[in-house]
Amino acid sequence: MEPISGEPVKADGVYRNEWGRDERLEQGDVFPADPMLGTTEWKQVELEFDNHHEGRTDPRLIPHDDDDDPEAHMQHPRRHKGSNKER
């Protein structure tokens, strides 16, 4: 069952009521009543979260200059000549 007006919000995000009105609500807020409909159900349509990163790509995911060696891309790990990071 969807939350209704007057109930507390459990997670930050964007919620949409029965009439399609979107509202950004934070945890601890109370679901508002619709000005025309009154008490209404709300459905979460977008989850807001903070992943605590600084916006930089993990260095392990950045391709190296020597990754174009076809021998290094064999399907079996024992066929690799060596690690690209050792050079």
Short mmCIF file of C-alpha atoms in Angstrom, two decimals:
data_model
loop_
_atom_site.label_atom_id
_atom_site.label_comp_id
_atom_site.label_asym_id
_atom_site.label_seq_id
_atom_site.Cartn_x
_atom_site.Cartn_y
_atom_site.Cartn_z
CA MET A 1 0.00 0.00 0.00
CA GLU A 2 1.32 3.42 -0.96
CA PRO A 3 1.80 6.10 1.69
CA ILE A 4 -0.94 8.72 2.01
CA SER A 5 -0.99 12.39 2.96
CA GLY A 6 -0.09 12.97 6.59
CA GLU A 7 2.29 10.01 6.89
CA PRO A 8 6.04 10.57 7.42
CA VAL A 9 8.45 10.20 4.47
CA LYS A 10 10.84 7.25 4.95
CA ALA A 11 13.37 7.97 2.17
CA ASP A 12 14.62 11.05 0.30
CA GLY A 13 13.42 11.34 -3.27
CA VAL A 14 10.80 12.56 -5.69
CA TYR A 15 7.23 11.41 -5.08
CA ARG A 16 4.18 11.62 -7.36
CA ASN A 17 0.57 11.79 -6.18
CA GLU A 18 -2.52 10.35 -7.87
CA TRP A 19 -2.94 13.45 -10.03
CA GLY A 20 0.64 13.37 -11.30
CA ARG A 21 2.03 16.21 -9.17
CA ASP A 22 5.72 15.62 -8.39
CA GLU A 23 7.27 16.81 -5.16
CA ARG A 24 10.80 16.41 -3.76
CA LEU A 25 10.56 15.22 -0.16
CA GLU A 26 13.18 14.38 2.44
CA GLN A 27 13.15 11.74 5.15
CA GLY A 28 11.15 12.98 8.13
CA ASP A 29 8.89 15.28 6.07
CA VAL A 30 5.15 14.65 6.03
CA PHE A 31 3.40 13.79 2.76
CA PRO A 32 1.33 16.88 1.87
CA ALA A 33 -2.32 16.92 0.90
CA ASP A 34 -3.18 17.88 -2.68
CA PRO A 35 -4.77 21.35 -2.92
CA MET A 36 -7.65 20.06 -5.05
CA LEU A 37 -7.91 16.36 -4.17
CA GLY A 38 -7.13 16.58 -0.44
CA THR A 39 -5.73 13.38 1.06
CA THR A 40 -3.97 11.41 -1.67
CA GLU A 41 -1.62 8.48 -2.16
CA TRP A 42 2.04 9.11 -3.03
CA LYS A 43 4.38 6.90 -5.03
CA GLN A 44 8.18 7.24 -5.12
CA VAL A 45 9.35 7.84 -8.69
CA GLU A 46 12.98 8.84 -8.10
CA LEU A 47 15.34 7.81 -5.32
CA GLU A 48 17.87 10.34 -4.12
CA PHE A 49 21.13 9.12 -2.64
CA ASP A 50 24.63 10.32 -1.93
CA ASN A 51 27.37 7.88 -2.84
CA HIS A 52 30.13 9.89 -1.08
CA HIS A 53 32.58 9.95 -3.97
CA GLU A 54 34.57 12.87 -5.26
CA GLY A 55 33.68 12.44 -8.92
CA ARG A 56 36.91 10.71 -10.00
CA THR A 57 37.09 7.43 -11.86
CA ASP A 58 38.63 4.52 -9.99
CA PRO A 59 42.21 4.16 -11.35
CA ARG A 60 41.68 0.41 -11.81
CA LEU A 61 39.02 1.18 -14.44
CA ILE A 62 41.20 3.46 -16.57
CA PRO A 63 42.71 1.61 -19.58
CA HIS A 64 46.49 1.48 -19.77
CA ASP A 65 48.49 2.45 -22.86
CA ASP A 66 49.74 -1.11 -23.38
CA ASP A 67 46.32 -2.79 -23.18
CA ASP A 68 46.24 -3.18 -26.97
CA ASP A 69 48.62 -6.16 -26.87
CA PRO A 70 46.54 -9.03 -28.34
CA GLU A 71 48.48 -11.64 -26.36
CA ALA A 72 47.39 -10.01 -23.11
CA HIS A 73 43.74 -10.55 -23.99
CA MET A 74 43.67 -14.32 -24.35
CA GLN A 75 40.66 -15.99 -22.75
CA HIS A 76 42.54 -18.19 -20.28
CA PRO A 77 44.48 -16.45 -17.47
CA ARG A 78 47.46 -18.85 -17.74
CA ARG A 79 48.03 -17.70 -21.32
CA HIS A 80 48.76 -14.12 -20.25
CA LYS A 81 52.36 -13.10 -20.69
CA GLY A 82 52.32 -10.90 -17.59
CA SER A 83 50.58 -8.11 -15.87
CA ASN A 84 50.32 -4.82 -17.73
CA LYS A 85 51.01 -2.95 -14.50
CA GLU A 86 54.50 -4.45 -14.03
CA ARG A 87 55.99 -2.72 -17.07
#
